[in-house]
Coordinates of C-alpha atoms in Angstrom, one line a residue:
G1 CA -0.1 -0.2 0.0
G2 CA 0.8 3.9 -0.5
M3 CA 0.2 6.8 1.0
D4 CA -0.3 10.4 -0.2
F5 CA 1.5 13.2 2.6
G6 CA 0.7 15.7 -0.4
V7 CA -2.8 16.3 0.2
G8 CA -2.5 19.4 2.4
A9 CA 0.1 21.1 0.0
V10 CA -2.1 20.5 -2.9
M11 CA -5.1 21.8 -1.7
S12 CA -3.3 24.8 -0.5
S13 CA -2.0 25.5 -3.8
A14 CA -5.4 24.9 -5.2
A15 CA -6.7 27.4 -2.8
I16 CA -4.3 30.3 -4.0
L17 CA -4.9 29.3 -7.6
T18 CA -8.8 29.7 -7.1
T19 CA -8.5 33.2 -5.7
T20 CA -5.6 34.3 -8.0
I21 CA -7.7 33.2 -11.0
M22 CA -10.8 33.9 -10.2
N23 CA -10.0 37.8 -8.4
S24 CA -13.7 38.4 -7.1
Q25 CA -14.9 37.8 -10.6
D26 CA -17.7 35.6 -11.9
G27 CA -17.5 33.3 -15.2
R28 CA -13.9 31.8 -14.6
F29 CA -14.6 28.7 -12.7
F30 CA -14.2 26.1 -15.5
P31 CA -10.9 27.8 -16.5
L32 CA -10.2 27.4 -13.1
L33 CA -11.7 23.9 -12.9
F34 CA -9.0 22.8 -15.5
A35 CA -6.0 24.8 -14.0
A36 CA -6.5 23.1 -10.5
L37 CA -6.9 19.6 -12.0
S38 CA -4.2 19.7 -14.0
M39 CA -2.0 20.8 -11.2
G40 CA -3.2 18.4 -9.2
A41 CA -3.0 15.7 -11.7
T42 CA 0.4 16.9 -12.3
V43 CA 1.5 16.5 -8.7
G44 CA 0.3 13.1 -8.4
L45 CA 1.8 11.9 -11.5
L46 CA 5.2 13.1 -10.1
N47 CA 4.4 11.0 -6.8
G48 CA 3.5 7.9 -8.7
I49 CA 6.8 8.2 -11.1
C50 CA 9.4 8.4 -7.9
T51 CA 7.5 5.9 -6.3
V52 CA 6.6 3.3 -8.7
K53 CA 9.2 3.8 -11.5
I54 CA 12.2 5.1 -9.4
G55 CA 11.3 2.7 -6.7
L56 CA 11.4 5.1 -3.6
P57 CA 9.3 5.1 -0.5
P58 CA 5.8 6.9 -1.0
L59 CA 6.3 8.5 2.4
I60 CA 9.5 10.3 1.6
V61 CA 8.5 11.0 -1.9
T62 CA 5.1 12.7 -1.1
M63 CA 6.7 14.5 1.8
A64 CA 9.8 16.0 -0.3
I65 CA 7.3 17.3 -3.4
S66 CA 4.8 18.4 -0.6
N67 CA 7.9 20.5 0.8
V68 CA 8.9 21.8 -2.8
I69 CA 5.1 22.8 -3.7
T70 CA 5.1 25.0 -0.3
R71 CA 8.3 26.4 -1.0
M72 CA 6.7 27.5 -4.6
Q73 CA 3.8 28.9 -2.8
Y74 CA 5.9 31.5 -0.6
V75 CA 8.0 32.4 -3.9
L76 CA 4.9 33.0 -5.8
T77 CA 3.1 35.2 -3.4
Q78 CA 5.6 36.2 -0.9
G79 CA 3.5 34.7 1.9
S80 CA 0.6 37.4 1.1
P81 CA -3.0 36.2 0.8
M82 CA -4.2 36.1 -2.5
G83 CA -7.4 37.7 -3.7
Y84 CA -10.8 36.4 -3.0
A85 CA -13.0 33.9 -5.1
S86 CA -16.0 35.0 -7.1
P87 CA -18.7 35.8 -5.8
S88 CA -20.8 33.0 -7.2
F89 CA -18.6 30.5 -6.2
I90 CA -18.9 31.4 -2.5
K91 CA -22.3 31.5 -3.1
S92 CA -22.5 27.8 -4.0
V93 CA -20.3 26.4 -1.2
T94 CA -22.0 28.8 1.5
S95 CA -25.5 29.1 1.2
K96 CA -27.7 27.4 4.0
L97 CA -30.0 24.8 2.3
F98 CA -33.7 25.0 3.0
G99 CA -32.5 28.2 5.4
L100 CA -30.7 25.7 8.1
Q101 CA -27.5 26.8 9.5
F102 CA -26.3 23.4 9.7
L103 CA -26.7 22.7 5.8
P104 CA -24.0 24.5 3.7
S105 CA -24.7 24.1 0.4
I106 CA -21.0 22.5 -0.2
I107 CA -23.2 19.7 1.0
L108 CA -24.4 19.4 -2.6
Y109 CA -20.8 19.1 -4.4
G110 CA -20.5 15.9 -1.9
L111 CA -23.7 14.3 -3.1
I112 CA -21.9 14.3 -6.5
I113 CA -18.8 13.4 -5.6
I114 CA -19.5 10.6 -3.1
P115 CA -21.4 8.7 -5.5
L116 CA -18.8 9.0 -8.2
V117 CA -15.8 7.6 -5.9
F118 CA -18.2 4.9 -4.7
Y119 CA -18.6 3.6 -8.2
L120 CA -15.0 4.0 -9.4
L121 CA -13.8 2.0 -6.2
N122 CA -16.6 -0.5 -6.2
H123 CA -17.9 -1.4 -9.7
S124 CA -15.2 -0.4 -12.1
R125 CA -12.6 -2.3 -13.2
F126 CA -10.1 0.2 -11.9
G127 CA -11.5 0.2 -8.5
K128 CA -11.4 -3.6 -8.5
Q129 CA -7.6 -3.5 -9.3
V130 CA -6.9 -0.9 -6.9
Y131 CA -8.1 -3.6 -3.7
L132 CA -6.3 -6.3 -5.7
L133 CA -3.4 -4.6 -5.8
G134 CA -3.2 -3.1 -2.1
N135 CA -4.3 -7.1 -0.9
N136 CA -1.7 -9.1 -3.2
P137 CA 0.8 -7.5 -5.8
V138 CA 2.0 -10.7 -6.9
A139 CA -1.5 -12.0 -7.4
A140 CA -2.6 -8.7 -9.2
R141 CA 0.5 -9.3 -11.4
L142 CA -0.3 -12.9 -12.4
N143 CA -4.0 -11.6 -13.1
G144 CA -2.8 -9.6 -15.7
V145 CA -2.9 -6.1 -13.7
N146 CA -0.8 -3.4 -14.8
I147 CA 0.4 -2.8 -11.3
N148 CA 2.8 0.4 -12.3
R149 CA -0.3 2.0 -14.2
V150 CA -2.9 1.7 -11.4
Q151 CA -0.2 3.0 -8.7
I152 CA 0.3 5.9 -10.6
L153 CA -3.1 6.6 -11.7
T154 CA -4.1 6.2 -8.2
Y155 CA -1.6 9.5 -7.1
V156 CA -3.2 11.1 -10.2
F157 CA -6.8 10.6 -8.8
S158 CA -5.3 11.6 -5.4
G159 CA -4.2 14.9 -6.8
M160 CA -7.1 16.2 -8.6
F161 CA -9.6 15.1 -5.7
A162 CA -7.3 17.4 -3.4
A163 CA -7.2 20.2 -5.6
F164 CA -10.7 20.2 -6.2
A165 CA -11.2 19.9 -2.5
G166 CA -8.9 23.0 -2.1
M167 CA -10.8 25.0 -4.4
L168 CA -14.2 24.3 -2.8
G169 CA -12.0 25.2 0.8
A170 CA -11.2 28.6 -0.6
A171 CA -14.6 29.5 -1.5
Y172 CA -15.8 28.3 1.9
M173 CA -13.5 30.1 3.9
N174 CA -13.3 33.0 1.3
A175 CA -9.5 33.1 1.9
A176 CA -6.3 31.8 0.6
R177 CA -2.2 31.8 2.0
C178 CA 0.5 29.5 1.8
Q179 CA -0.2 26.3 3.6
I180 CA -3.7 27.0 4.8
F181 CA -4.8 23.6 4.2
D182 CA -1.9 21.4 5.0
E183 CA -2.8 19.8 8.2
Y184 CA -5.3 18.0 6.0
A185 CA -2.0 16.0 4.9
Y186 CA -2.5 14.2 8.0
N187 CA -5.7 14.7 9.0
S188 CA -7.3 12.9 5.6
L189 CA -4.7 9.8 6.6
I190 CA -5.9 9.5 10.3
A191 CA -9.2 9.6 9.0
V192 CA -9.2 6.7 6.5
I193 CA -7.4 4.7 9.0
I194 CA -10.3 5.4 11.7
G195 CA -12.5 4.3 9.2
G196 CA -10.7 1.0 8.7
T197 CA -8.5 1.3 5.6
S198 CA -5.0 -1.0 6.3
F199 CA -2.1 1.2 5.9
S200 CA -0.7 -2.0 4.2
G201 CA -3.4 -1.7 1.5
G202 CA -6.0 -3.9 0.2
V203 CA -8.8 -3.7 3.1
G204 CA -11.0 -0.4 3.5
T205 CA -14.4 0.7 2.4
Y206 CA -15.0 4.2 0.9
T207 CA -17.8 4.2 3.1
G208 CA -15.6 3.9 6.1
S209 CA -13.2 6.5 4.9
I210 CA -16.2 9.1 5.2
A211 CA -17.4 7.7 8.5
G212 CA -14.0 8.3 9.7
S213 CA -13.9 11.9 8.3
L214 CA -17.2 12.5 10.2
V215 CA -15.1 11.1 13.5
M216 CA -12.2 13.9 12.8
V217 CA -14.8 16.8 12.0
V218 CA -16.2 15.7 15.3
L219 CA -12.9 15.5 17.2
S220 CA -11.5 18.7 15.7
N221 CA -14.6 20.6 16.7
L222 CA -14.3 19.1 20.4
L223 CA -10.6 20.0 20.7
T224 CA -11.6 23.9 19.5
A225 CA -14.5 23.8 22.2
M226 CA -12.1 23.1 24.7
G227 CA -10.1 26.2 23.8
L228 CA -7.1 24.3 22.5
A229 CA -4.8 26.7 20.3
Q230 CA -4.1 25.3 16.9
P231 CA -0.5 24.5 17.8
T232 CA -1.7 22.2 20.7
R233 CA -4.4 20.6 18.1
N234 CA -1.4 20.1 15.7
V235 CA 0.4 18.1 18.2
F236 CA -2.8 16.1 19.2
M237 CA -2.7 15.2 15.8
G238 CA 0.8 14.5 15.6
L239 CA 0.8 12.1 18.6
I240 CA -2.2 10.3 16.9
M241 CA -0.3 10.1 13.7
I242 CA 3.0 8.6 15.6
V243 CA 0.7 6.0 16.8
L244 CA -0.6 5.0 13.3
L245 CA 2.8 4.7 11.8
I246 CA 3.8 2.6 14.7
L247 CA 1.1 0.2 14.2
Y248 CA 1.7 0.2 10.6
N249 CA 5.3 -0.9 10.7
R250 CA 4.1 -3.8 13.0
E251 CA 1.3 -5.1 10.2
K252 CA 3.8 -4.4 7.7
K253 CA 6.2 -7.0 9.1
V254 CA 3.2 -9.3 10.2
R255 CA 2.5 -9.3 6.7
Q256 CA 5.9 -10.0 5.2

């Protein structure tokens, strides 16, 4: 199984792209969508090539590329906030459905993405190959699966979905700056592990990952309600990540 620690950096970069391209102007959604998804796919492709073709460890590769992306953000923005999303895009993610405060319209994007990804993972040939590859690479190869192609495509999809999430985040928060979503690199991994996904691959469900994400939202809100500052919350999440990495190494040794 592989992992992608660059999700947060891609989200932050997509957020900066959103506010830079839109610059408070309507009618620029599709050029932005193309630019953001292309950026995410390029980062994912680079991650895939480095891990699959060159054979470098996914953890090291994705963290290194994430660091490069972050430095590029500072070079391009000089560390300053970059504009705002368009009014119509902001409204599409912040309006309240049926006038209910706990139902932001960003949920509508989820109602489109969730079934799409569910179908991709559970009913498409690619999704079945992903599970087979994660569970047993040797068996996958013997069954005719192009494991290099599947692994690289997985990183590409990861980058594209992270970029789209960054777009939505920029509109929802009406802000974009360097590293604004970097914490999601760890939060996303913690969420899928809580949802039952194995670090070693081959085990886990998309619905479980969604449930894990909801748990993370509740946990984050709880820590905020306790009055803990962002650095303290980061330390807490870091400790959880250390425990998960220890469990990952133990699981990997058992499987070997």
